Short mmCIF file of C-alpha atoms and ligand atoms in Angstrom, two decimals:
data_model
loop_
_atom_site.label_atom_id
_atom_site.label_comp_id
_atom_site.label_asym_id
_atom_site.label_seq_id
_atom_site.Cartn_x
_atom_site.Cartn_y
_atom_site.Cartn_z
CA MET E 1 72.78 70.82 107.11
CA ALA E 2 71.62 74.47 106.92
CA ARG E 3 73.88 77.20 105.57
CA THR E 4 73.49 78.94 108.93
CA ASP E 5 74.41 75.99 111.19
CA TRP E 6 77.89 77.35 111.94
CA PHE E 7 76.40 80.76 112.73
CA THR E 8 73.86 79.48 115.27
CA ASN E 9 76.50 77.16 116.76
CA ASP E 10 79.16 79.86 117.20
CA ARG E 11 76.90 82.49 118.89
CA PHE E 12 79.70 85.09 119.43
CA GLY E 13 81.66 87.22 116.95
CA MET E 14 83.70 90.42 116.64
CA PHE E 15 82.65 93.48 114.62
CA VAL E 16 85.36 95.99 113.64
CA HIS E 17 84.72 99.53 112.42
CA TRP E 18 87.95 100.87 110.95
CA GLY E 19 88.72 103.42 108.26
CA LEU E 20 89.72 107.01 107.50
CA TYR E 21 87.41 108.25 110.28
CA SER E 22 89.61 106.40 112.82
CA LEU E 23 92.26 109.14 112.39
CA PRO E 24 90.32 112.22 113.53
CA ALA E 25 88.58 109.90 116.07
CA GLY E 26 85.53 112.05 116.80
CA ILE E 27 87.31 115.44 116.73
CA TRP E 28 87.24 117.88 113.76
CA LYS E 29 89.02 121.18 113.67
CA GLY E 30 89.70 120.88 117.42
CA ARG E 31 86.03 120.35 118.32
CA ARG E 32 84.11 117.17 119.27
CA ILE E 33 81.85 116.25 116.38
CA GLN E 34 78.09 116.42 116.87
CA HIS E 35 77.26 112.79 115.99
CA PRO E 36 78.00 110.19 118.72
CA TYR E 37 79.34 107.84 116.04
CA ALA E 38 82.92 108.77 115.04
CA GLU E 39 82.42 106.94 111.71
CA TRP E 40 79.70 109.51 110.82
CA LEU E 41 82.31 112.36 110.78
CA GLN E 42 81.78 113.35 107.12
CA ALA E 43 78.01 113.63 107.56
CA SER E 44 78.06 115.04 111.09
CA GLU E 45 80.23 118.03 110.09
CA LYS E 46 79.06 118.21 106.43
CA ILE E 47 82.73 118.09 105.40
CA PRO E 48 83.20 118.77 101.67
CA ARG E 49 84.16 115.53 99.88
CA ALA E 50 87.51 116.83 98.65
CA GLU E 51 88.49 117.84 102.21
CA TYR E 52 87.32 114.58 103.85
CA GLN E 53 88.99 112.39 101.23
CA GLN E 54 92.34 114.03 101.96
CA LEU E 55 92.34 111.91 105.14
CA ALA E 56 93.45 109.07 102.90
CA GLN E 57 96.84 110.76 102.43
CA ARG E 58 97.35 110.51 106.20
CA PHE E 59 96.09 106.93 106.63
CA ASN E 60 99.24 104.90 107.43
CA PRO E 61 98.49 102.52 110.36
CA ALA E 62 102.02 101.31 111.09
CA LYS E 63 100.89 99.30 114.12
CA PHE E 64 98.31 97.28 112.17
CA ASP E 65 98.95 93.57 112.83
CA ALA E 66 96.26 91.17 111.55
CA ASP E 67 97.55 88.30 113.71
CA ALA E 68 97.38 90.46 116.84
CA TRP E 69 93.74 91.26 116.05
CA MET E 70 92.97 87.56 115.51
CA ARG E 71 94.70 86.68 118.83
CA SER E 72 92.28 89.10 120.54
CA VAL E 73 89.35 87.46 118.77
CA ARG E 74 90.50 84.04 120.00
CA ALA E 75 91.27 85.37 123.51
CA ALA E 76 87.68 86.67 123.73
CA GLY E 77 86.23 83.29 122.76
CA MET E 78 84.79 84.72 119.55
CA LYS E 79 84.39 82.42 116.52
CA TYR E 80 83.84 84.86 113.64
CA PHE E 81 85.11 88.31 112.67
CA LEU E 82 83.56 91.09 110.56
CA ILE E 83 85.21 94.30 109.35
CA THR E 84 83.88 97.36 107.55
CA ALA E 85 85.18 96.58 104.03
CA LYS E 86 83.40 99.81 102.95
CA HIS E 87 81.44 102.06 105.29
CA HIS E 88 79.17 105.01 104.41
CA ASP E 89 82.10 107.27 103.38
CA GLY E 90 82.74 104.91 100.44
CA PHE E 91 86.43 104.24 101.22
CA ALA E 92 87.51 100.62 100.48
CA LEU E 93 89.95 98.68 102.70
CA TRP E 94 91.14 96.56 99.75
CA PRO E 95 92.65 97.26 96.29
CA THR E 96 89.35 97.41 94.42
CA GLN E 97 89.16 98.03 90.63
CA ALA E 98 85.81 99.83 91.05
CA SER E 99 87.23 103.03 92.57
CA ALA E 100 90.63 104.58 93.25
CA TYR E 101 89.26 105.65 96.63
CA ASN E 102 90.86 102.65 98.31
CA ILE E 103 93.70 101.74 100.67
CA ALA E 104 96.10 100.64 97.93
CA ASP E 105 95.65 103.60 95.51
CA ALA E 106 94.83 106.50 97.84
CA THR E 107 96.97 105.97 100.97
CA PRO E 108 100.71 105.74 101.77
CA PHE E 109 99.94 102.42 103.50
CA ARG E 110 99.08 100.64 100.23
CA ARG E 111 98.74 97.20 101.93
CA ASP E 112 95.64 94.97 101.31
CA VAL E 113 94.21 95.00 104.87
CA LEU E 114 91.40 92.58 103.98
CA GLY E 115 93.87 90.16 102.39
CA GLU E 116 96.06 90.18 105.48
CA LEU E 117 93.05 89.70 107.77
CA ALA E 118 91.70 86.84 105.61
CA ALA E 119 95.05 85.03 105.81
CA ALA E 120 95.37 85.62 109.55
CA ALA E 121 91.80 84.49 110.14
CA LYS E 122 92.61 81.22 108.38
CA ARG E 123 95.74 80.76 110.52
CA HIS E 124 93.66 81.27 113.67
CA GLY E 125 90.61 79.23 112.59
CA ILE E 126 88.37 82.30 112.63
CA LYS E 127 85.61 82.84 110.03
CA LEU E 128 85.86 86.24 108.27
CA GLY E 129 82.94 88.32 107.01
CA PHE E 130 82.34 91.87 105.78
CA TYR E 131 80.20 94.86 106.64
CA TYR E 132 79.32 96.63 103.39
CA SER E 133 77.36 99.91 103.07
CA HIS E 134 75.44 99.13 99.86
CA TRP E 135 72.89 101.99 100.10
CA LEU E 136 74.78 105.00 101.58
CA ASP E 137 78.03 105.89 99.78
CA TRP E 138 79.37 109.43 100.15
CA GLU E 139 82.29 109.12 97.70
CA GLY E 140 80.31 111.07 95.10
CA THR E 141 79.74 108.36 92.54
CA GLY E 142 75.95 108.11 92.89
CA GLY E 143 75.49 106.40 96.29
CA ASP E 144 72.82 107.83 98.54
CA ILE E 145 73.31 110.44 101.23
CA CYS E 146 71.58 110.76 104.57
CA THR E 147 69.25 113.75 104.54
CA VAL E 148 68.93 114.20 108.25
CA HIS E 149 72.62 114.87 108.83
CA MET E 150 74.19 116.04 105.62
CA GLU E 151 71.88 117.35 102.93
CA ASN E 152 73.27 120.63 101.56
CA GLU E 153 74.27 122.10 98.19
CA GLU E 154 77.00 119.43 97.77
CA TYR E 155 75.24 116.44 99.34
CA VAL E 156 72.00 115.75 97.45
CA HIS E 157 70.10 112.52 96.83
CA PRO E 158 71.21 110.90 93.56
CA SER E 159 68.91 110.54 90.57
CA GLN E 160 67.79 107.00 89.78
CA GLN E 161 70.32 106.88 86.92
CA GLN E 162 73.14 108.11 89.16
CA PHE E 163 72.29 105.49 91.81
CA GLU E 164 72.05 102.77 89.13
CA ASP E 165 75.49 103.75 87.83
CA TYR E 166 76.85 103.47 91.41
CA TRP E 167 74.96 100.19 91.94
CA GLN E 168 76.28 98.51 88.77
CA GLY E 169 79.68 100.26 88.60
CA LYS E 170 80.77 100.18 92.24
CA CYS E 171 78.47 98.17 94.58
CA LEU E 172 77.96 94.97 92.57
CA VAL E 173 81.55 95.03 91.22
CA GLN E 174 82.93 95.30 94.75
CA ILE E 175 80.67 92.53 96.14
CA ARG E 176 81.96 90.20 93.40
CA GLU E 177 85.58 91.21 94.17
CA LEU E 178 85.11 90.59 97.91
CA ILE E 179 83.70 87.10 97.33
CA GLU E 180 86.19 86.10 94.66
CA ASN E 181 89.22 87.53 96.56
CA TYR E 182 88.38 86.63 100.17
CA ASP E 183 85.49 84.08 100.28
CA PRO E 184 83.66 85.74 103.20
CA CYS E 185 81.40 83.71 105.56
CA LEU E 186 78.78 86.45 105.51
CA PHE E 187 77.85 89.99 104.51
CA TRP E 188 76.43 92.49 106.99
CA PHE E 189 74.61 94.98 104.78
CA ASP E 190 73.43 98.18 106.42
CA SER E 191 70.17 100.04 105.96
CA TRP E 192 67.29 101.15 108.08
CA HIS E 193 63.95 102.91 107.72
CA ASP E 194 65.00 106.42 106.66
CA TYR E 195 61.87 108.44 107.28
CA GLN E 196 63.66 111.72 107.60
CA GLY E 197 60.62 112.63 109.67
CA LYS E 198 58.38 112.87 106.62
CA GLY E 199 56.53 109.53 106.98
CA ARG E 200 57.89 108.25 103.65
CA ASP E 201 60.75 105.75 103.76
CA PHE E 202 63.37 107.24 101.44
CA THR E 203 65.41 104.01 101.54
CA SER E 204 62.88 102.29 99.29
CA ALA E 205 63.55 104.74 96.47
CA TYR E 206 66.97 103.07 96.06
CA LEU E 207 66.81 99.72 97.83
CA THR E 208 64.07 98.27 95.63
CA PRO E 209 62.98 94.60 95.73
CA ALA E 210 64.58 94.20 92.28
CA ARG E 211 67.97 95.50 93.42
CA GLN E 212 67.73 93.33 96.56
CA ASP E 213 67.12 90.25 94.46
CA GLU E 214 69.91 91.25 92.07
CA LEU E 215 72.39 91.55 94.94
CA ILE E 216 71.34 88.29 96.67
CA SER E 217 71.38 86.42 93.31
CA LEU E 218 74.89 87.73 92.64
CA ILE E 219 76.07 86.38 96.01
CA ARG E 220 74.25 83.06 95.65
CA GLY E 221 75.76 82.67 92.21
CA LEU E 222 79.29 83.15 93.56
CA SER E 223 79.09 81.41 96.95
CA ASP E 224 77.02 78.51 98.40
CA THR E 225 77.98 79.42 101.95
CA CYS E 226 78.03 83.21 102.27
CA LEU E 227 75.23 84.43 104.53
CA VAL E 228 73.17 87.61 103.96
CA ASN E 229 71.50 89.65 106.72
CA SER E 230 68.07 91.28 106.92
CA ARG E 231 69.43 94.84 106.96
CA ILE E 232 70.01 94.44 103.23
CA ASN E 233 66.52 95.92 102.99
CA MET E 234 64.34 96.83 105.98
CA THR E 235 61.48 98.14 103.82
CA HIS E 236 60.94 95.05 101.68
CA PRO E 237 61.91 92.12 103.93
CA SER E 238 62.87 89.06 101.79
CA ASP E 239 62.67 85.42 102.87
CA ARG E 240 65.90 84.97 100.87
CA VAL E 241 67.98 86.49 103.67
CA ASP E 242 69.75 84.07 106.07
CA TYR E 243 69.72 85.91 109.38
CA ILE E 244 68.04 88.85 111.11
CA SER E 245 70.15 91.81 112.26
CA MET E 246 68.61 93.73 115.16
CA MET E 247 69.03 97.50 115.28
CA ASP E 248 72.15 98.70 117.03
CA ASN E 249 72.48 97.58 120.65
CA GLU E 250 68.91 96.24 120.47
CA TYR E 251 68.18 93.21 122.69
CA PRO E 252 64.79 91.61 121.94
CA GLU E 253 62.40 90.24 124.57
CA ARG E 254 61.89 87.06 122.56
CA GLY E 255 63.72 85.13 119.77
CA PHE E 256 62.87 84.56 116.10
CA ALA E 257 62.27 81.58 113.85
CA LYS E 258 65.29 82.66 111.73
CA PRO E 259 68.83 82.93 113.09
CA TRP E 260 69.35 86.41 114.46
CA GLU E 261 72.02 88.59 115.98
CA THR E 262 72.49 91.78 117.96
CA SER E 263 75.48 93.96 117.15
CA GLY E 264 76.64 95.94 120.14
CA THR E 265 79.28 98.51 121.06
CA LEU E 266 81.84 98.38 123.87
CA ASN E 267 81.20 102.10 124.53
CA ASP E 268 78.88 104.31 122.34
CA SER E 269 80.71 104.82 119.02
CA TRP E 270 81.44 102.05 116.48
CA GLY E 271 84.46 103.78 115.01
CA TYR E 272 87.31 104.76 117.40
CA HIS E 273 86.25 107.94 119.31
CA SER E 274 89.00 109.42 121.44
CA LEU E 275 86.46 111.19 123.70
CA ASP E 276 84.06 108.24 124.18
CA PHE E 277 84.66 106.97 127.72
CA ASP E 278 81.22 105.37 128.19
CA TRP E 279 82.65 101.84 128.46
CA LYS E 280 80.29 99.00 129.38
CA THR E 281 81.16 96.62 132.21
CA THR E 282 82.44 93.14 131.39
CA ARG E 283 79.52 91.74 133.46
CA SER E 284 76.94 93.56 131.26
CA LEU E 285 78.71 92.41 128.08
CA ILE E 286 78.63 88.74 129.20
CA GLN E 287 74.94 89.19 130.13
CA ASN E 288 74.26 90.48 126.59
CA LEU E 289 75.90 87.34 125.17
CA VAL E 290 73.99 85.02 127.55
CA GLY E 291 70.72 86.91 127.22
CA ASN E 292 70.70 86.50 123.44
CA ALA E 293 71.86 82.86 123.58
CA ALA E 294 69.00 82.14 126.02
CA LEU E 295 66.65 83.35 123.26
CA GLY E 296 68.50 81.45 120.52
CA GLY E 297 70.40 84.46 119.15
CA ASN E 298 73.94 85.64 118.47
CA TYR E 299 75.99 88.54 119.81
CA GLN E 300 78.51 90.48 117.78
CA LEU E 301 80.65 92.80 119.83
CA ASN E 302 82.33 95.79 118.18
CA VAL E 303 85.85 97.17 118.47
CA GLY E 304 87.00 100.48 116.95
CA PRO E 305 90.77 100.31 116.42
CA THR E 306 92.79 103.52 116.50
CA GLY E 307 94.07 105.27 113.38
CA ASP E 308 97.39 103.47 114.04
CA GLY E 309 95.63 100.08 113.90
CA GLU E 310 95.66 99.16 117.58
CA PHE E 311 92.87 98.03 119.92
CA GLN E 312 92.43 100.30 122.94
CA PRO E 313 93.55 98.82 126.31
CA ALA E 314 89.97 99.17 127.65
CA ALA E 315 88.75 97.04 124.74
CA ILE E 316 91.48 94.40 125.17
CA ARG E 317 90.75 94.06 128.92
CA ARG E 318 87.07 93.46 128.34
CA LEU E 319 87.74 91.00 125.48
CA HIS E 320 90.13 89.03 127.69
CA GLU E 321 87.76 89.00 130.68
CA ILE E 322 84.89 87.73 128.52
CA GLY E 323 87.28 85.12 127.13
CA GLU E 324 88.25 83.99 130.62
CA TRP E 325 84.58 83.50 131.49
CA LEU E 326 84.05 81.51 128.27
CA GLN E 327 87.15 79.43 129.02
CA VAL E 328 85.26 77.83 131.94
CA ASN E 329 81.63 78.34 130.81
CA GLY E 330 81.86 78.06 127.00
CA GLU E 331 79.88 74.79 127.02
CA SER E 332 76.86 76.81 128.16
CA ILE E 333 77.03 79.00 125.02
CA TYR E 334 78.53 77.30 121.94
CA GLY E 335 76.13 74.95 120.17
CA THR E 336 73.29 75.52 122.66
CA GLN E 337 69.64 76.28 122.10
CA ALA E 338 67.25 78.73 123.72
CA SER E 339 65.66 78.26 127.14
CA PRO E 340 62.57 76.01 127.00
CA VAL E 341 61.06 77.91 129.95
CA GLY E 342 61.93 81.52 129.10
CA LYS E 343 63.86 83.72 131.52
CA LEU E 344 63.70 83.44 135.33
CA PRO E 345 63.97 86.09 138.05
CA TRP E 346 67.43 84.89 139.07
CA GLY E 347 68.91 84.70 135.54
CA ARG E 348 68.80 82.92 132.16
CA ILE E 349 68.87 79.37 130.77
CA THR E 350 70.48 77.87 127.70
CA SER E 351 69.88 74.24 126.75
CA ARG E 352 71.27 71.27 124.88
CA ARG E 353 69.55 68.04 123.92
CA GLY E 354 71.33 65.36 125.98
CA ASN E 355 71.83 61.78 124.94
CA HIS E 356 69.52 58.91 126.02
CA ASP E 357 66.39 61.06 126.13
CA SER E 358 67.68 63.66 128.54
CA THR E 359 68.10 67.42 128.43
CA ARG E 360 70.99 69.49 129.77
CA LEU E 361 70.02 72.93 131.12
CA TYR E 362 72.63 75.61 131.80
CA LEU E 363 71.44 77.85 134.63
CA HIS E 364 73.12 81.28 134.38
CA LEU E 365 72.94 82.72 137.88
CA TRP E 366 72.76 86.53 137.91
CA ASP E 367 70.81 87.48 141.05
CA PHE E 368 71.06 84.75 143.73
CA THR E 369 72.18 84.13 147.30
CA PRO E 370 74.77 81.40 147.91
CA GLY E 371 73.69 78.87 150.54
CA THR E 372 69.99 79.27 149.75
CA ALA E 373 67.51 77.22 147.66
CA LEU E 374 66.82 78.12 144.05
CA LEU E 375 63.71 77.16 142.07
CA VAL E 376 63.90 76.35 138.36
CA ALA E 377 60.23 77.12 137.78
CA GLY E 378 58.43 75.32 134.98
CA VAL E 379 60.82 72.35 134.73
CA ARG E 380 58.74 69.35 135.79
CA ASN E 381 61.15 66.73 134.48
CA GLU E 382 62.87 64.39 136.93
CA PRO E 383 66.30 65.85 137.81
CA VAL E 384 69.27 63.50 137.35
CA GLN E 385 72.20 65.62 138.65
CA ALA E 386 73.48 69.16 138.98
CA THR E 387 77.02 70.52 139.11
CA VAL E 388 78.79 73.88 138.98
CA LEU E 389 80.23 74.10 135.45
CA GLU E 390 83.40 75.95 136.45
CA THR E 391 84.36 73.82 139.45
CA GLY E 392 82.53 70.52 138.99
CA GLN E 393 81.06 70.82 142.52
CA SER E 394 77.89 68.69 142.71
CA ILE E 395 74.67 70.26 143.94
CA LYS E 396 71.69 68.69 145.75
CA VAL E 397 68.56 68.68 143.57
CA GLU E 398 64.97 67.59 144.04
CA SER E 399 61.78 67.96 142.05
CA GLY E 400 58.86 69.91 143.47
CA GLN E 401 55.34 71.13 142.51
CA GLN E 402 56.48 74.27 140.76
CA GLY E 403 59.74 72.88 139.36
CA VAL E 404 63.20 71.65 140.31
CA TRP E 405 64.81 72.90 143.53
CA LEU E 406 68.60 73.30 143.93
CA GLU E 407 70.57 73.87 147.11
CA LEU E 408 73.11 76.55 146.16
CA PRO E 409 76.52 75.96 147.81
CA LYS E 410 78.13 78.83 149.72
CA ALA E 411 81.22 78.42 147.49
CA LEU E 412 79.31 80.05 144.61
CA ALA E 413 80.08 83.40 146.23
CA GLY E 414 83.58 83.24 144.75
CA LEU E 415 82.43 82.92 141.16
CA SER E 416 81.36 85.71 138.75
CA LEU E 417 78.22 84.90 136.78
CA PRO E 418 78.38 81.18 137.73
CA VAL E 419 76.68 78.51 135.60
CA ILE E 420 75.04 75.36 137.00
CA VAL E 421 74.61 72.33 134.75
CA LEU E 422 71.27 70.58 135.45
CA ASP E 423 70.56 67.30 133.69
CA VAL E 424 66.93 66.14 133.62
CA LYS E 425 65.17 63.15 132.10
CA GLY E 426 63.29 63.59 128.84
CA VAL E 427 62.54 66.74 126.87
CA VAL E 428 61.58 69.93 128.71
CA THR E 429 58.23 71.10 127.36
CA PRO E 430 58.56 74.71 126.25
CA LYS E 431 56.53 77.14 128.37
CA ILE E 432 54.00 78.91 126.10
CA GLN E 433 55.22 82.52 126.16
CA GLY E 434 52.34 84.76 127.52
C1 LIG C 501 74.47 101.97 111.39
C2 LIG C 501 75.64 102.78 110.85
O1 LIG C 501 75.13 104.01 110.46
C3 LIG C 501 76.66 102.95 111.94
O2 LIG C 501 77.71 103.72 111.48
C4 LIG C 501 77.18 101.54 112.31
O3 LIG C 501 77.81 100.98 111.21
C5 LIG C 501 75.99 100.69 112.78
C6 LIG C 501 76.41 99.26 113.01
O4 LIG C 501 74.93 100.70 111.83
O5 LIG C 501 73.97 102.68 112.51
C7 LIG C 501 72.62 102.87 112.62
C8 LIG C 501 71.75 102.80 111.61
C9 LIG C 501 70.41 103.06 111.83
C10 LIG C 501 69.98 103.35 113.06
C11 LIG C 501 70.84 103.46 114.10
C12 LIG C 501 72.18 103.23 113.88
N1 LIG C 501 68.57 103.62 113.27
O6 LIG C 501 67.81 103.66 112.31
O7 LIG C 501 68.17 103.73 114.44
#
């Protein structure tokens, strides 16, 4: 039983970016901020710390309802939920002892949002995890700043001693608090190669192998189950991490030996952006989920709640539509493995070892013509049966030189992104990827 078994089984989770930046929502002093990410407000507009941190006095999300959020997670067919416990601005969504810059001490709201979400997640059978910005922290207690967007007389890179004081006095203290208070299923640490265009990766000055080991050892010492992602340190990859986090909205051409995941946005920004109307279609979001599952990977879809604590209607509609598709096709995602024959011109395949020496293939039809024949190239196993997963309609199958042929019924026209279940004898020999 591997620590990551639940993760690879569940395949689909929710990411939430929520914090002080959700109030101005991409607008500052009446103008749209430069950075596409609303959560990068402080850096994008180089807002003096004292001015930015005044947002806390206005943070009072009266409409925040942890159970309502978890109902949306369930309605979408998602199995785990992550929230930004602390993003780059350094503000904490729980009553931490490490800094008064937190929801209980600095806002009129005062409620422990993470505590309420942890309890609601338990009630709804959802696993809860945390995003934590361990490298960048713009509170002013020694965390690093991002040169490209914010370096000025106030925002300068910390000295090694200043960063160490932040690391020991805030970062490690808060990680311990989060594990002891809320027992998270995983951490999603955030870093990247910060070349600042000068060829040298500034991240490594702070995220050293020693600090990486110190952080992972702290977590391992406090929790046998909590997973750690690869973006804890992109410069010194460690085999101690549990899963690989792709870059934002990055969908790989092939899978990895380790569990892996793509985090994606519903529109462009992670945090709520009131002028971001670039919403993705439900069809493309389902194809992201299927595309990653067909390569043995996970998909974590982001929501940016408003400053009041509500999900936008456009987000709720897409979550419900994805959930409706998973209601009838979930068997083709949860607990499945990657395609043994790669991707095909008409769509993708997920698989599951069947019983009695058989294999079940889930054929995700994306580009096809109802009433015509479809070739599952590369599958030379003897076909046993084929049915439409949503309706149970059986389909005529026969084996051929190049693979298994199916006669697609006309009735498929009425289904969006239909899935056909094809059972074949034996194990399907993986096609050697060119
Ligand atoms: C990072 C954060 O900065 C962002 O706010 C959000 O939390 C996202 C999930 O992760 O975004 C990045 C980080 C690095 C790159 C792009 C987006 N990069 O190096 O291309």
